[in-house]
Tab-separated table of N, CA and C in Angstrom:
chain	number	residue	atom	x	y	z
A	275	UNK	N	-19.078	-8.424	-9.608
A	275	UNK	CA	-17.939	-8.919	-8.817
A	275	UNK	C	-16.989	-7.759	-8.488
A	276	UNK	N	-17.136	-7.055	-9.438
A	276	UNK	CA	-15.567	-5.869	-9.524
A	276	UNK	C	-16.075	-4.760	-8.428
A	277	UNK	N	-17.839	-4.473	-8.836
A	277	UNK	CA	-18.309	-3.151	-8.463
A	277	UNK	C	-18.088	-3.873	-6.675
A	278	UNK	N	-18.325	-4.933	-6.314
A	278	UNK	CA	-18.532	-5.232	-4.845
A	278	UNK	C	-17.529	-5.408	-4.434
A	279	UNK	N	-16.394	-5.691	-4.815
A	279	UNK	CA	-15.021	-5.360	-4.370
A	279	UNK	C	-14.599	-4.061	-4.284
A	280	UNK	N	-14.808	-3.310	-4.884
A	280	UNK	CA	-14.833	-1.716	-5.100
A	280	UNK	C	-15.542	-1.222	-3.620
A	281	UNK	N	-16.763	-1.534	-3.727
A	281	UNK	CA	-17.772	-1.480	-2.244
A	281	UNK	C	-17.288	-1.834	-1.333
A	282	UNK	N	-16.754	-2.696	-1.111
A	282	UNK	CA	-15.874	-3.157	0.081
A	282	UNK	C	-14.671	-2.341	0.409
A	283	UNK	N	-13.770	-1.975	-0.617
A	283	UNK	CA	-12.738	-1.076	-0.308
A	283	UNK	C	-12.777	0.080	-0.133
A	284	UNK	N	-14.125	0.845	-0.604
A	284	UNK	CA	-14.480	2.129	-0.195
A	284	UNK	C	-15.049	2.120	1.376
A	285	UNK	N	-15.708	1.237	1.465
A	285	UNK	CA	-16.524	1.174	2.731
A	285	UNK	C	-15.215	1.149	3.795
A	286	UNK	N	-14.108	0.062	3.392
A	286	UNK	CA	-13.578	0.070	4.302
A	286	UNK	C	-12.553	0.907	4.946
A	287	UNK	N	-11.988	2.204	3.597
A	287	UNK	CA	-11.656	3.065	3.536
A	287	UNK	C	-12.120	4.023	4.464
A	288	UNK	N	-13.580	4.363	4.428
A	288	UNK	CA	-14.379	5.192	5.580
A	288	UNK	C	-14.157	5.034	6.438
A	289	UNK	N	-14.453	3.435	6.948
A	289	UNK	CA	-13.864	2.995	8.094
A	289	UNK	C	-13.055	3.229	9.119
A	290	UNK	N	-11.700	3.000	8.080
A	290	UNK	CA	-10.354	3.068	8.720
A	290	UNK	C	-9.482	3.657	7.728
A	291	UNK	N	-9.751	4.919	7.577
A	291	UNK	CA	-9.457	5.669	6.417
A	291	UNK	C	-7.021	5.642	6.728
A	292	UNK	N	-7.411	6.128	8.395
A	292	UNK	CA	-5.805	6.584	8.667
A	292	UNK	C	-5.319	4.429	8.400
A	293	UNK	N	-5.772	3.884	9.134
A	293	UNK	CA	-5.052	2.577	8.746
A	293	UNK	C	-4.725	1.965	7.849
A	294	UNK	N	-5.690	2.334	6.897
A	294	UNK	CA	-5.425	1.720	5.558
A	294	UNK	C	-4.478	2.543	4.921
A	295	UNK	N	-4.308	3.730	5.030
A	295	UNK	CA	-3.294	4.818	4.417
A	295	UNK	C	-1.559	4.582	4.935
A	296	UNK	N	-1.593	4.023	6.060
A	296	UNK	CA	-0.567	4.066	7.054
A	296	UNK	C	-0.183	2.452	6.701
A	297	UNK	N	-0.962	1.405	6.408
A	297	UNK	CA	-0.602	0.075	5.604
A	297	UNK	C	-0.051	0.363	4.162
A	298	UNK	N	-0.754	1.097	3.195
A	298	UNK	CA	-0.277	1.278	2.231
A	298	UNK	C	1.321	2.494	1.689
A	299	UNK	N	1.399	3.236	3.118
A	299	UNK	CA	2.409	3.877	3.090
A	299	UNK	C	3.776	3.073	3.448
A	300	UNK	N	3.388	2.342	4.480
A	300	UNK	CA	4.484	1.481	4.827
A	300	UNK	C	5.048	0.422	3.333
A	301	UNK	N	3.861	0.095	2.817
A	301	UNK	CA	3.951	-0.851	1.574
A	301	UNK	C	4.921	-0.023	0.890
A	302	UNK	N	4.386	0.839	0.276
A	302	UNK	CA	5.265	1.390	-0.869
A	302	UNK	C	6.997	2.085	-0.182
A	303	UNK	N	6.632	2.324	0.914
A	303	UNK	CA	8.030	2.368	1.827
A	303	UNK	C	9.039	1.681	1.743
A	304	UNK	N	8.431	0.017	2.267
A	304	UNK	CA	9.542	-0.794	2.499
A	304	UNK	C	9.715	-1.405	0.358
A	305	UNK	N	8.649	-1.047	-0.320
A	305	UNK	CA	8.980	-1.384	-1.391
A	305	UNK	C	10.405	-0.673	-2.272
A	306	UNK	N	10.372	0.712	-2.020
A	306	UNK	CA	11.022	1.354	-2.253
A	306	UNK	C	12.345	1.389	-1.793
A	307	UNK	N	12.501	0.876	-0.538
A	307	UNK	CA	13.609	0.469	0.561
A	307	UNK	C	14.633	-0.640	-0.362
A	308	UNK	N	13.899	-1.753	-0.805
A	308	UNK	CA	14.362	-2.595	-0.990
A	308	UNK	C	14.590	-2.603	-2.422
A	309	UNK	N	14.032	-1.927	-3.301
A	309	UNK	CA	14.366	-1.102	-4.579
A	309	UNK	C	15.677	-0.316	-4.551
A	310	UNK	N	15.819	0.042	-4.108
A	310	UNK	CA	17.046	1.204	-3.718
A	310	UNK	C	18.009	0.295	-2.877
A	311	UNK	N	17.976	-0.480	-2.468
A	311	UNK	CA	19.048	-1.335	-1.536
A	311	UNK	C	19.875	-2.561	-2.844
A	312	UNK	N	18.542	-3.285	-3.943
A	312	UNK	CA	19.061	-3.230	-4.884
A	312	UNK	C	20.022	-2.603	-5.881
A	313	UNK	N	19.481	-1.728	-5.981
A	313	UNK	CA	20.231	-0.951	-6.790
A	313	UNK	C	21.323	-0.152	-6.378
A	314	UNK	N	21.746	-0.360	-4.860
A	314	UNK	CA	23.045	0.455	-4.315
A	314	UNK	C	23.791	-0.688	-4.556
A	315	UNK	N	23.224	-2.268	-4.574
A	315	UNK	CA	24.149	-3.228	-4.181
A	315	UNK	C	24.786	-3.505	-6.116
A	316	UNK	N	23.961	-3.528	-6.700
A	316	UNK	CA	24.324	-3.861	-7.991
A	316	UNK	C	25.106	-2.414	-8.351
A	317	UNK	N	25.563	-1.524	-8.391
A	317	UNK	CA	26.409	-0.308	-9.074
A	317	UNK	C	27.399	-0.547	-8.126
């Protein structure tokens, strides 16, 4: 189950190596955004 999920995310990595990088950059982006917007509002 794990290894074919693995297979799938590599494969799809090859794929669409810049899209998936550029989804996960934005992720941790707006995660961080809103981490820090927290924490300006609470101090």
């Amino acid at each position: 189950m794990m290894d074919r999920l693995v297979d799938r995310v590599l494969r799809l990595e090859h794929e669409t190596p810049f899209l998936d990088r550029a989804v996960l950059a934005l992720g941790a982006f707006s995660i961080t955004l809103s981490l820090a917007g927290t924490v300006l509002l609470y101090t």
